[in-house]
């Protein structure tokens, strides 16, 4: 039996317990600076244009909101046109309007009208809509009859609301079906999955997924370190694209939403070895449990097709959390840009007067899922001595730093232009793990050589400030311990993210800057 959480895997990575399963001389660890070469077929699939995924959870929520607004609006307009001219606003009618609208949403939910696969249909969707909508108004009519309600629940008002509402909702659902079908064809509502493992277990899983007519999972390929008969070139007509190390590179070059491991549960050391490589990816990771009996913990399992899977890792921020964080970044970031504009202007003038060169400095850094992004900073070094790759650490009294640069680095004012990345480019967040330069080092070693699983900090979008920074882990990384502690704090943030946590970090940032200035040069 195998039973562990994501934290167990992280501890296994840190302690090196998974290394026992590794073969000496195996491929370089995922995320190293050298780009891994994929097979011709894997490269072809990775280079195909893939649209941005739309969250089914968010889509269903938006449809609920739209239909709530439509039903409420129609009821109010018909009331104002029929009842209001002669009887004015009735308190009981207002309660009835809101109550029937809420009852409509509950009825639609019970009828399965907010399941994404239903959005694509015509007959099933409209049949459910007719039944649910009719039941709501039968209940309303019954309430009006037994309570002897008069104008408060006028049968003429209810009848007109029913007929007009049915027509408008039907037209809306026809349009919705066309849009959702178009998105489905473009893959925007599909979960792109890859399978780790091969042979009979992988074939059974793929067949189960393909047998579902309403499945939202598309299997791109399989990946397996084995090269013998247990891992054939195809499983249920799905091609093998490479090894697990190839999978990490594949997931960086194209959209992968779900990784399903079909390795037998009894091979715990091998499973840990696979997860040691995969947990750095911003994807959902599942262990297929159809070939072994497994004692699940509460909420630790789900189903893909008819196959039970153990939920090992979830994408850290998804569905409505993505929307909330995006809105938070845009609103707070815009307000910060406006409020700090005098500091921007003063700093730009000071940088320009202090030394020759541009006001801003642009640097390549690692972003979400190891994507290279370009971040903005106020220039703090002499132009001819700037280090775009951060191959050489900035130290105390570094002669490359200008007079103004020393001050703006000490106070972190040099980081303020990254608000442009947040508000306009969208490749940074206000709060998150700080983006590091490509060749940043600790004690003359690249960060990913020092910290096993270092790239797991890229499972979320990087930020201007973060949990590590407000706890004093900012500035020079002249020892391995400093970058290790920084990554520990970054991973804690990723696992415990919430909007309130972001607000707490933002509130704590000014105090941290004032109390930990000795760490910045």
Coordinates of N, CA and C in Angstrom, one line a residue, residues 25 54 93 120 142 146 153 168 171 182 284 304 345 358 371 404 417 471 509:
X25 N 24.4 7.7 -13.4 CA 24.6 8.2 -14.8 C 23.4 8.5 -15.5
X54 N -9.6 27.3 -20.6 CA -10.7 27.9 -19.8 C -11.1 27.0 -18.7
X93 N -43.6 41.3 -3.2 CA -43.3 41.0 -4.6 C -41.7 41.0 -4.8
X120 N -22.7 21.8 -24.3 CA -22.4 21.5 -25.7 C -23.6 20.9 -26.4
X142 N -48.3 27.5 -7.1 CA -48.9 26.8 -5.9 C -48.8 27.6 -4.7
X146 N -52.0 28.8 -2.5 CA -52.3 28.4 -1.1 C -52.1 29.6 -0.1
X153 N -48.0 38.1 -6.0 CA -47.6 37.0 -6.9 C -48.7 36.9 -8.0
X168 N -36.1 33.7 -23.7 CA -34.8 34.3 -23.6 C -33.7 33.3 -23.2
X171 N -32.8 31.0 -26.2 CA -31.9 31.7 -27.1 C -30.5 31.8 -26.6
X182 N -17.3 25.5 -30.1 CA -16.2 26.1 -30.7 C -14.9 26.0 -29.8
X284 N -1.7 19.1 -12.3 CA -2.3 18.1 -11.4 C -1.6 16.7 -11.7
X304 N -10.9 9.3 -13.0 CA -10.7 9.7 -14.4 C -11.3 8.6 -15.2
X345 N 9.0 59.3 -10.9 CA 9.6 60.5 -11.5 C 10.9 61.0 -10.9
X358 N 20.5 54.5 -19.9 CA 19.0 54.6 -19.8 C 18.6 54.6 -18.3
X371 N 9.4 29.7 -17.8 CA 9.4 30.6 -19.0 C 10.3 31.8 -18.8
X404 N 23.4 56.6 -6.8 CA 22.0 56.5 -6.7 C 21.5 55.1 -6.6
X417 N 9.7 49.5 -11.0 CA 9.2 49.3 -12.4 C 8.6 48.0 -12.7
X471 N 10.4 37.7 5.3 CA 11.1 37.0 6.5 C 12.6 37.2 6.5
X509 N 5.5 44.0 3.9 CA 6.7 44.4 3.0 C 7.4 45.7 3.5

